GROMACS .gro file of C-alpha atoms in nm:
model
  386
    1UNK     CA    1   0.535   1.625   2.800
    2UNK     CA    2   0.768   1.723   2.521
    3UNK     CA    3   1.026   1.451   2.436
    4UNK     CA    4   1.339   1.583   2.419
    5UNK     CA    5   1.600   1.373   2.178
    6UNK     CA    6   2.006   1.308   2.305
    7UNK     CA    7   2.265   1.510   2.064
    8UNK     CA    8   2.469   1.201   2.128
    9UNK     CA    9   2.388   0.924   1.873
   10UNK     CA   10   2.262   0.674   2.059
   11UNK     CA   11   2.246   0.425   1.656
   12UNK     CA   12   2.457   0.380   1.336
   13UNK     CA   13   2.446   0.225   1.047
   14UNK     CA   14   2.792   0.109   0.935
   15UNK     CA   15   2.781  -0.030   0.546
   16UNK     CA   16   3.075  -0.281   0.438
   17UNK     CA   17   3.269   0.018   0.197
   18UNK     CA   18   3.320   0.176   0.566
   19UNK     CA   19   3.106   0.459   0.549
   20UNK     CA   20   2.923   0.531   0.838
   21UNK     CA   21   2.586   0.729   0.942
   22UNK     CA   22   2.516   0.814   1.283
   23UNK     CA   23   2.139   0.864   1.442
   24UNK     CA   24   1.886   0.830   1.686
   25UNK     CA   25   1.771   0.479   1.771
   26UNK     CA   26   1.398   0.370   1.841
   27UNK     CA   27   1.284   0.059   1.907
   28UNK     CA   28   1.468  -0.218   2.040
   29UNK     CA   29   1.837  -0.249   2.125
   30UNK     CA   30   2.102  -0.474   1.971
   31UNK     CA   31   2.277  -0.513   1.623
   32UNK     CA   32   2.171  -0.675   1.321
   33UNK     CA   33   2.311  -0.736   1.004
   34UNK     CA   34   2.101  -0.711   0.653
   35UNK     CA   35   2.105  -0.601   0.282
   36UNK     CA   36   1.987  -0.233   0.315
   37UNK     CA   37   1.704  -0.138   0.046
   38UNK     CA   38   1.485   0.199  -0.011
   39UNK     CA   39   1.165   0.209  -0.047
   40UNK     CA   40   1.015   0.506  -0.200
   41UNK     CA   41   0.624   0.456  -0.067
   42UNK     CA   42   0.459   0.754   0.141
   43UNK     CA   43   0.248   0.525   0.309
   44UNK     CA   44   0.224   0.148   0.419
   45UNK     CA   45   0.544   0.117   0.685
   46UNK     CA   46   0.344  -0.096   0.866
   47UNK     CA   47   0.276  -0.300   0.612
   48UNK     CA   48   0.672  -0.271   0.490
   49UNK     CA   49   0.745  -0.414   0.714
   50UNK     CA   50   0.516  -0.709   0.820
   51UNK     CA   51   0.588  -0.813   0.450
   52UNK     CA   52   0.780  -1.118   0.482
   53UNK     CA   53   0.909  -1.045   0.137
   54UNK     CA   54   1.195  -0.803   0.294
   55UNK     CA   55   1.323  -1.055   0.516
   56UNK     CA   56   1.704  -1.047   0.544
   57UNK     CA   57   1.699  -0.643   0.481
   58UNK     CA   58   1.674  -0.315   0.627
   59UNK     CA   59   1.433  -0.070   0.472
   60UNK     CA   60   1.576   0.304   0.406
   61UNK     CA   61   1.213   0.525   0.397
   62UNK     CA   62   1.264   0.797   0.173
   63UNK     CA   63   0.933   0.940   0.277
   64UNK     CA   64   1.021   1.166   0.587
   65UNK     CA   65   0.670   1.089   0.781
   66UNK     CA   66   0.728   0.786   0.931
   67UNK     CA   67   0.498   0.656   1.267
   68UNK     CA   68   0.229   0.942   1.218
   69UNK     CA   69  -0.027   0.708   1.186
   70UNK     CA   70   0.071   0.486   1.469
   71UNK     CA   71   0.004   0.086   1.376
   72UNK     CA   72  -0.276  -0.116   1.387
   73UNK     CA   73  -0.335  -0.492   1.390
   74UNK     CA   74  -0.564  -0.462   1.094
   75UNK     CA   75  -0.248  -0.342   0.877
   76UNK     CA   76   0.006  -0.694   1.003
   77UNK     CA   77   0.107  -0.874   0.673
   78UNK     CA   78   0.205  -1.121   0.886
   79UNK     CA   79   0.196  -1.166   1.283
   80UNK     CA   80   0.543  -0.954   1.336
   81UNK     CA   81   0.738  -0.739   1.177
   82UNK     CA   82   1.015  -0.935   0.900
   83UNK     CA   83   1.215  -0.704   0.760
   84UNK     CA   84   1.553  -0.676   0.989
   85UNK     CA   85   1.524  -0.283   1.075
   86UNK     CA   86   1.422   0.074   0.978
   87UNK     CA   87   1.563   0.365   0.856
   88UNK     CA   88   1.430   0.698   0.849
   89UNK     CA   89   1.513   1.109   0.802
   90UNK     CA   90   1.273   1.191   1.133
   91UNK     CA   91   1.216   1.053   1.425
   92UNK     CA   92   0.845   0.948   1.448
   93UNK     CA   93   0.598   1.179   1.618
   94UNK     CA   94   0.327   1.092   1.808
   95UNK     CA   95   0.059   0.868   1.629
   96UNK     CA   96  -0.270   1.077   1.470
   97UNK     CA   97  -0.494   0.864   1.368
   98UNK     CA   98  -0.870   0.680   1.442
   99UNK     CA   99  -0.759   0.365   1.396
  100UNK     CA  100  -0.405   0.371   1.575
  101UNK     CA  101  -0.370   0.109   1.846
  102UNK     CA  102  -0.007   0.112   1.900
  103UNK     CA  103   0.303   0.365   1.881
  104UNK     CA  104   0.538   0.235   1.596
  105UNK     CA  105   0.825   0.275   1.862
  106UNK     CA  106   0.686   0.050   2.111
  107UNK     CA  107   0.550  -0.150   1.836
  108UNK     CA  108   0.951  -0.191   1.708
  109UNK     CA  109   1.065  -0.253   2.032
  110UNK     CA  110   0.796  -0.488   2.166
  111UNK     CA  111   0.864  -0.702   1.861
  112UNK     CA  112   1.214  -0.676   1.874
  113UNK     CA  113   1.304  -0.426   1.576
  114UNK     CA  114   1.607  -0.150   1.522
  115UNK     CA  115   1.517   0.193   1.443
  116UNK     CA  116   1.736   0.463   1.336
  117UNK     CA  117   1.638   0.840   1.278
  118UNK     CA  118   1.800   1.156   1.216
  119UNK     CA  119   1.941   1.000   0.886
  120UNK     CA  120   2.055   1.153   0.545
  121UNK     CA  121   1.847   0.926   0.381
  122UNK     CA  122   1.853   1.135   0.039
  123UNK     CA  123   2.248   1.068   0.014
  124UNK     CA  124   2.193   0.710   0.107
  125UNK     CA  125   1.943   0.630  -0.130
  126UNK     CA  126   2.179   0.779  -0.392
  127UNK     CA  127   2.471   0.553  -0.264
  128UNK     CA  128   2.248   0.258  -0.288
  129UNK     CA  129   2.111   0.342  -0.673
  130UNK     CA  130   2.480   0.453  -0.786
  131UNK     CA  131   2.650   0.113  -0.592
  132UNK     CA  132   2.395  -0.130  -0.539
  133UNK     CA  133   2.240  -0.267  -0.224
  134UNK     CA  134   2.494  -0.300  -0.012
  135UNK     CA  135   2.558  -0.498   0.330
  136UNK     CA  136   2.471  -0.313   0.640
  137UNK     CA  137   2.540  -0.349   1.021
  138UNK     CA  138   2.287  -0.150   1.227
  139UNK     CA  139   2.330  -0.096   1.610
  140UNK     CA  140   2.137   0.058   1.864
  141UNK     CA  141   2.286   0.143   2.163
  142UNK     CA  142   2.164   0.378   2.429
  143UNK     CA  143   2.500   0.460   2.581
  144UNK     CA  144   2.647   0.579   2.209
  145UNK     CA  145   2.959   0.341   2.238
  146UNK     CA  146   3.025   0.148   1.932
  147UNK     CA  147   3.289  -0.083   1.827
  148UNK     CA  148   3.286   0.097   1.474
  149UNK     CA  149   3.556  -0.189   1.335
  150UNK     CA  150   3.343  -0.476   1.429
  151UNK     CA  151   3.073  -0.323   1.282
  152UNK     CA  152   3.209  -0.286   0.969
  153UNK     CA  153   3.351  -0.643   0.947
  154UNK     CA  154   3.025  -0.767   1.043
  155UNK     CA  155   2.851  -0.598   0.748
  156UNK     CA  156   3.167  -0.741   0.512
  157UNK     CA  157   3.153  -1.087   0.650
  158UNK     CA  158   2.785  -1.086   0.577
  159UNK     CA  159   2.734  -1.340   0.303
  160UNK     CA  160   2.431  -1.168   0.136
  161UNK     CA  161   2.090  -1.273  -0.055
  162UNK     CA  162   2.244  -1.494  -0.347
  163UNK     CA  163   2.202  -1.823  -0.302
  164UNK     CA  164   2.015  -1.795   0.036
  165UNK     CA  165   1.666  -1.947   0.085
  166UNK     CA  166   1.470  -1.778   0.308
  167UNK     CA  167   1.111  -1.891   0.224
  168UNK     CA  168   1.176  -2.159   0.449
  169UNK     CA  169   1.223  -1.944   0.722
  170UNK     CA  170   0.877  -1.727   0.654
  171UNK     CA  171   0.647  -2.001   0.564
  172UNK     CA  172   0.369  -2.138   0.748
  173UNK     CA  173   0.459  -2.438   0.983
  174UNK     CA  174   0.148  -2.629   0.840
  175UNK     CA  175  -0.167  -2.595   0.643
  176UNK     CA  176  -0.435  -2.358   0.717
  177UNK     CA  177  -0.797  -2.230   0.636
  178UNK     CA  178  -0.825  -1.876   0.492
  179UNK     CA  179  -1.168  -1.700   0.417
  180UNK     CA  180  -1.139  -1.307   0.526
  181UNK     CA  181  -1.193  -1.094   0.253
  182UNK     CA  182  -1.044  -0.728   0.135
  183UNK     CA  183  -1.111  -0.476   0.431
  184UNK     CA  184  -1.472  -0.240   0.342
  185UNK     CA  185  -1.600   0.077   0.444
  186UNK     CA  186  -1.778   0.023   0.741
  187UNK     CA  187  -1.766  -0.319   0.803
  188UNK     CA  188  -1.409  -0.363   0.775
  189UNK     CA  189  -1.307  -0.740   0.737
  190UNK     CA  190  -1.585  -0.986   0.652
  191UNK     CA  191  -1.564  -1.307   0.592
  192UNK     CA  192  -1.635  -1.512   0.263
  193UNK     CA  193  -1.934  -1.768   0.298
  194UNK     CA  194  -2.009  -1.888  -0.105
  195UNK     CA  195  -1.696  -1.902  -0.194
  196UNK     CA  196  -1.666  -2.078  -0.593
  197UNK     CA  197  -1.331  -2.243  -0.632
  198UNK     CA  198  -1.123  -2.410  -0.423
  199UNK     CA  199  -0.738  -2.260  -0.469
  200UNK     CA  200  -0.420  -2.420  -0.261
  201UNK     CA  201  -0.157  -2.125  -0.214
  202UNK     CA  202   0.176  -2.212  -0.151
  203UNK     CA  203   0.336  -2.006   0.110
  204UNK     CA  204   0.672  -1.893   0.039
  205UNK     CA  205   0.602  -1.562   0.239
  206UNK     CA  206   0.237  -1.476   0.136
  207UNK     CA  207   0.091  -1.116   0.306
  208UNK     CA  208  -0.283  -1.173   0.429
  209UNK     CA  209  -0.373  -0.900   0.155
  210UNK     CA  210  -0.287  -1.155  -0.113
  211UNK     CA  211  -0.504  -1.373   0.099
  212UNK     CA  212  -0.786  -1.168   0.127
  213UNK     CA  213  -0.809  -1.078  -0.230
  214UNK     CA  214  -0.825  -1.446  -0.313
  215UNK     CA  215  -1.115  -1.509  -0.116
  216UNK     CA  216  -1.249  -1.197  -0.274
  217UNK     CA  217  -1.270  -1.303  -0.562
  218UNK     CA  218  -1.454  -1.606  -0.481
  219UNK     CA  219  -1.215  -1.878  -0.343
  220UNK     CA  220  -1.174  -2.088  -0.039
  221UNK     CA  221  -0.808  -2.083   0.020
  222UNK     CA  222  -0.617  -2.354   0.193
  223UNK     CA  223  -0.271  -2.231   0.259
  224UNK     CA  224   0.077  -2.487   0.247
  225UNK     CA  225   0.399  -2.471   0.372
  226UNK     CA  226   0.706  -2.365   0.069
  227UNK     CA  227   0.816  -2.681   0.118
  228UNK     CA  228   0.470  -2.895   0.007
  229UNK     CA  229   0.522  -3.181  -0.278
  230UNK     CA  230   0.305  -3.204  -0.573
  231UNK     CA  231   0.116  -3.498  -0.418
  232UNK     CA  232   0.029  -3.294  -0.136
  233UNK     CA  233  -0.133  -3.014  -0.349
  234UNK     CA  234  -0.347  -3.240  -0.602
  235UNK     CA  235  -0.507  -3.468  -0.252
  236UNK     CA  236  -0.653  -3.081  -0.197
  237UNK     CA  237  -0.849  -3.134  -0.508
  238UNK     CA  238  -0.815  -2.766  -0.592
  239UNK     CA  239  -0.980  -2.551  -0.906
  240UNK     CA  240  -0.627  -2.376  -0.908
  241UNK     CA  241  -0.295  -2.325  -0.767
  242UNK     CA  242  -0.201  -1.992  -0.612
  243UNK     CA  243   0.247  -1.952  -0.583
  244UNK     CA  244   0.309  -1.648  -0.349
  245UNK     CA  245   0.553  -1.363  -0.258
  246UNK     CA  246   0.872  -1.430  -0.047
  247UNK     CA  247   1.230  -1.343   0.003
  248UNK     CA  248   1.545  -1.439  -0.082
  249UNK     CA  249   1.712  -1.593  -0.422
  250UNK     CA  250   1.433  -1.754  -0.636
  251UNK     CA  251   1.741  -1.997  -0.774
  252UNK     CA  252   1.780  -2.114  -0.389
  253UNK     CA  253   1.368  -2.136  -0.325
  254UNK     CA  254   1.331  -2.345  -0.660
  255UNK     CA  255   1.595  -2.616  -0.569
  256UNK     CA  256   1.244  -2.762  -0.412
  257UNK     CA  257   0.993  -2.536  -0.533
  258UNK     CA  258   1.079  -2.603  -0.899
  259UNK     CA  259   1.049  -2.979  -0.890
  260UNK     CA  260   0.691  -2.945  -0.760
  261UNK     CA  261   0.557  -2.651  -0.971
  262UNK     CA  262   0.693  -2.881  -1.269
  263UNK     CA  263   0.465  -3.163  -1.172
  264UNK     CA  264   0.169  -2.939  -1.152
  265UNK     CA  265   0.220  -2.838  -1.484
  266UNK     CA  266   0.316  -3.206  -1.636
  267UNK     CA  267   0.027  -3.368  -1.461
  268UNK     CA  268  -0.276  -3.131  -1.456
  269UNK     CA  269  -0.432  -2.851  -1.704
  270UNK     CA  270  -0.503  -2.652  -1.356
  271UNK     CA  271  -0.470  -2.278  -1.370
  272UNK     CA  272  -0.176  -2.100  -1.168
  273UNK     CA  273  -0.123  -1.771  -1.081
  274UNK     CA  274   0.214  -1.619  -0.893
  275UNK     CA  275   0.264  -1.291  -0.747
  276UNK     CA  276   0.650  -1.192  -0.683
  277UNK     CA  277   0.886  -1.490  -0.552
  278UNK     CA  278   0.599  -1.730  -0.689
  279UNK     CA  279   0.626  -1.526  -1.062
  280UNK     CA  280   0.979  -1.613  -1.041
  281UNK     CA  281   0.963  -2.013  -0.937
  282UNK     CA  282   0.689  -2.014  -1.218
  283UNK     CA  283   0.941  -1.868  -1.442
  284UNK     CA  284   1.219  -2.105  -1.371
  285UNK     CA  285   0.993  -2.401  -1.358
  286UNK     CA  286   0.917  -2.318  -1.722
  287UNK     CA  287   1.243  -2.280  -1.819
  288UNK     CA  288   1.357  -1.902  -1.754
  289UNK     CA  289   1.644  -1.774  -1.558
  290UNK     CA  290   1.619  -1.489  -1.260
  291UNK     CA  291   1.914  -1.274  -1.235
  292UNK     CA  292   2.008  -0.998  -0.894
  293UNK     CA  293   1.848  -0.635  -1.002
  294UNK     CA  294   2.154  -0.327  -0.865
  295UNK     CA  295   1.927  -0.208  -0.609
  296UNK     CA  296   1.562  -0.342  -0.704
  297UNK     CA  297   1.223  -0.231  -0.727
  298UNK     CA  298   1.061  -0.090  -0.404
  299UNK     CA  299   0.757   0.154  -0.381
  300UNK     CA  300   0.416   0.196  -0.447
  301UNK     CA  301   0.508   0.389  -0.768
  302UNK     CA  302   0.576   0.178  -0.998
  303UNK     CA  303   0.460   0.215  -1.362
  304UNK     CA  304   0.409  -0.129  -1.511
  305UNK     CA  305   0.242  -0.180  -1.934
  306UNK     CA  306   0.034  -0.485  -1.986
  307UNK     CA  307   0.153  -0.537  -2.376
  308UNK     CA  308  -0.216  -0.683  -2.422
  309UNK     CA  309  -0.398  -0.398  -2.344
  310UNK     CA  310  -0.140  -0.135  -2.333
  311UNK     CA  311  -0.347  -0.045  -2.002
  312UNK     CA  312  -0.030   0.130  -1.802
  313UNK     CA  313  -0.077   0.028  -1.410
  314UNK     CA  314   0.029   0.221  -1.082
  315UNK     CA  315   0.190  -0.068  -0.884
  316UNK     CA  316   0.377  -0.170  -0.558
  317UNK     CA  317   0.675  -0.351  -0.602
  318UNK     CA  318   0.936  -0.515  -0.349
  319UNK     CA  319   1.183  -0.778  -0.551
  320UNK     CA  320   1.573  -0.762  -0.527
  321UNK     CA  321   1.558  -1.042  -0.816
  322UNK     CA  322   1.429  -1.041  -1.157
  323UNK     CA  323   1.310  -1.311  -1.437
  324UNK     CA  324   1.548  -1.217  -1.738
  325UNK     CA  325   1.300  -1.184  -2.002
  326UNK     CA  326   1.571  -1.299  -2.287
  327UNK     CA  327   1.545  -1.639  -2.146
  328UNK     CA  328   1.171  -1.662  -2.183
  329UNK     CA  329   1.104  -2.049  -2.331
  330UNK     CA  330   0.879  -2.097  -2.628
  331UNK     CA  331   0.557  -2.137  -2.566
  332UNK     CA  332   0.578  -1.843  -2.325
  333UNK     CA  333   0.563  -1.438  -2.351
  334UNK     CA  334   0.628  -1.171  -2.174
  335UNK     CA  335   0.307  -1.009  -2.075
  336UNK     CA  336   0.427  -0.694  -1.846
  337UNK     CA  337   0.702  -0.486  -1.847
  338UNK     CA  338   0.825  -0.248  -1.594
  339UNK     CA  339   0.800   0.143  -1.724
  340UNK     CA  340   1.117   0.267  -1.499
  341UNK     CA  341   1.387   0.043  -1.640
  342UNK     CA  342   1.249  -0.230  -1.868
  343UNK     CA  343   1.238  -0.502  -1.640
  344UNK     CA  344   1.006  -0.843  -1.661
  345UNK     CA  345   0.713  -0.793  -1.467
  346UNK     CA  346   0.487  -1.045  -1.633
  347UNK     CA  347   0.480  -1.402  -1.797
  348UNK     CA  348   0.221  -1.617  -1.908
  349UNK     CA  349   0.165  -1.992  -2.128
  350UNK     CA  350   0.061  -1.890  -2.479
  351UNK     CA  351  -0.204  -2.206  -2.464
  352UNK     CA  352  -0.276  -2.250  -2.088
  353UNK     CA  353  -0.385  -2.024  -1.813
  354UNK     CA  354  -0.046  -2.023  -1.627
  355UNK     CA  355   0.064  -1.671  -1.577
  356UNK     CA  356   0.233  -1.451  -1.318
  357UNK     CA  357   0.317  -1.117  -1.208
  358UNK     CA  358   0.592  -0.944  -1.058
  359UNK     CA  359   0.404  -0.656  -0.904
  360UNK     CA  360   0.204  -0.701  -0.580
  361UNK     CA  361  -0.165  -0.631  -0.704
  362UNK     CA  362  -0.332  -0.676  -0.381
  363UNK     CA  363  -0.128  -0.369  -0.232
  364UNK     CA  364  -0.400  -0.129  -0.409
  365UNK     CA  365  -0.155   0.244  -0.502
  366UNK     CA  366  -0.360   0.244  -0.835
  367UNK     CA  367  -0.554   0.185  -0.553
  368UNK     CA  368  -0.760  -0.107  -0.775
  369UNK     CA  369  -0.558  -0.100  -1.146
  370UNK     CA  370  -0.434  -0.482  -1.089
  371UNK     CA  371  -0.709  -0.672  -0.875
  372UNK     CA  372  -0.861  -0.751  -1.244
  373UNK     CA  373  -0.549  -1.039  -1.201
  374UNK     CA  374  -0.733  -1.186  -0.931
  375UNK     CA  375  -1.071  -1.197  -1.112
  376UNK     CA  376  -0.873  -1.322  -1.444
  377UNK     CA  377  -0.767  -1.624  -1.194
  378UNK     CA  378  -1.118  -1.684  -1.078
  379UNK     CA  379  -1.256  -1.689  -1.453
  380UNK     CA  380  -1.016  -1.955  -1.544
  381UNK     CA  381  -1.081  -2.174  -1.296
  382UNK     CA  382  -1.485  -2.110  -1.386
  383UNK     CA  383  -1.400  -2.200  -1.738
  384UNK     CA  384  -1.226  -2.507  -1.641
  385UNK     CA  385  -1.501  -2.624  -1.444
  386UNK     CA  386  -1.736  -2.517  -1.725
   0.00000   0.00000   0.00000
């Protein structure tokens, strides 16, 4: 059966300067209202958009191919999708591939997603790089009748991503057990049974990857909630503290996260490690200020130097905010540095092993260039315990 696509738009995408782009909606029906990003990754939707980081937005894919591969629940960074909606040049095709479970169109609409296809997305990429990520309103509506006005005044009265917390909204609900490992050819997922050192990970929106590559590296992982207190993490007992990815404005996430992060610090010589939101709440606990990027960093492209080693790494990247690397305290240093525009990617302590990254190094495009982070974490805690 050939499936034949409606010239009427039956989806648009209305952005608060008025403009306007009509297309062909997949997925499930209804209106929502986001900050609209791009990503510039040819592969990974799936992932995209289980990542809890892109809560609050829509995700323009500038990489035409989108829903070839069909999904699969091996892929889920998290249970359901997070990120608000989709947008895409073509409509997705039938799935081809072995390990395809699911159609991403029934996926979207089974989980309650908006899709829109048949979209410029070259000349709205450039709008978003020359103005910034702007507030969207995104309908889809099988009849093709929409209130264009309300639209627009939805996507204006938006209040967007400054000042709004959303790790609260991702987190876990309570405290969990993790112990799958990265996925290997043929066994897939296995399960780690000697683990070495015993890491608490705070969840401000972690992806299973992240998860998995802990325990990879040797560590049983017990997961709590954004929200946990200082007291909490220390009656774990752990070798180390993990501080993970999330949405939202790291200023709004650190009116609590801060506090405890602090106490770690003042209290214990443990080692931490952050990835993303939890780079930035380490940065602010030490002192730094995070500032809102034009349109951020999103791909799996992403050139990053380590100043150490002046080893250049292939990276993913998904942040709207950014640690301003002026504001760096003494006593701490800038230890990556994003190749496209400058940008922090990297801090650490000068005498402690406290450091983060910006960059997601469990999201393998180099495909391995960062997991040494994850091994650097284990070795710390091993010298600690030594």
């Amino acid at each position: 059966m050939v499936e034949t696509v409606s010239p009427k738009p039956t989806a648009c995408l209305a952005l608060a300067d008025g403009t306007v782009f009509y297309g062909h909606g997949f997925g499930a029906t209804g209106r929502c209202v986001a900050e609209l990003c791009f990503n510039t990754a040819m592969t990974g939707y799936q992932e995209i958009m289980t990542d809890p980081s892109y809560a609050g937005q829509v995700v323009t894919f500038t990489f035409p191919h989108i829903g070839n591969t069909g999904v699969t629940p091996e892929d889920d960074e998290t249970a359901d999708p997070v990120a608000a909606g989709m947008v895409v040049k073509w409509d997705p095709t039938l799935a081809s591939n072995w390990r395809a479970t699911e159609e991403l169109k029934s996926w979207l609409t089974r989980t309650g997603r908006i899709a829109i296809g048949g979209v410029d997305t070259r000349r709205l990429t450039r709008a978003i790089r020359q103005q910034g990520a702007p507030h969207v309103a995104m309908e889809h509506n099988p009849d093709g009748n929409f209130d264009l006005e309300a639209l627009v005044a939805a996507a204006r009265a938006w209040p967007g991503l400054e000042g709004m917390d959303l790790a609260k909204d991702v987190t876990c609900a309570q405290s969990y057990r993790w112990d799958e490992m990265r996925w290997a050819w043929p066994d897939g997922y296995s399960r780690q049974e000697d683990p070495k050192h015993k890491v608490v990970a705070i969840d401000y929106g972690a992806k299973r990857n992240i998860l998995r590559c802990l325990a990879s590296a040797g560590c049983d992982v017990t997961v709590l909630p954004a929200t946990a207190t200082s007291e909490e993490v220390l009656a774990h007992n752990p070798d180390g503290v993990f501080l993970s990815n999330g949405p939202g404005d790291p200023a709004a996430t650190g009116e609590y996260a801060v506090p405890m992060i602090k106490d770690i610090l003042d209290r214990t010589d443990l080692p931490v490690f952050g990835i993303c939101l939890g780079h930035q709440m380490l940065a602010l606990a030490l002192g730094a200020k995070t500032t809102k990027m034009n349109h951020g960093h999103h791909g799996a492209n992403h050139p990053v130097k380590e100043h150490g080693t002046g080893k250049v790494e292939i990276t993913s990247m998904n942040h709207g905010f950014a640690v301003d690397a002026q504001t760096l305290p003494e006593g701490v240093e800038e230890t990556h540095v994003s190749l496209f525009d400058g940008s922090n990617c990297g801090i650490r302590m000068k005498d402690r092993p406290v450091y983060s990254v910006q960059h997601h190094p469990e999201a393998s495009p180099g495909p391995q260039d960062s997991f040494y982070l994850f091994e650097r974490f284990a070795e710390a805690m091993a010298a600690r315990k030594a």
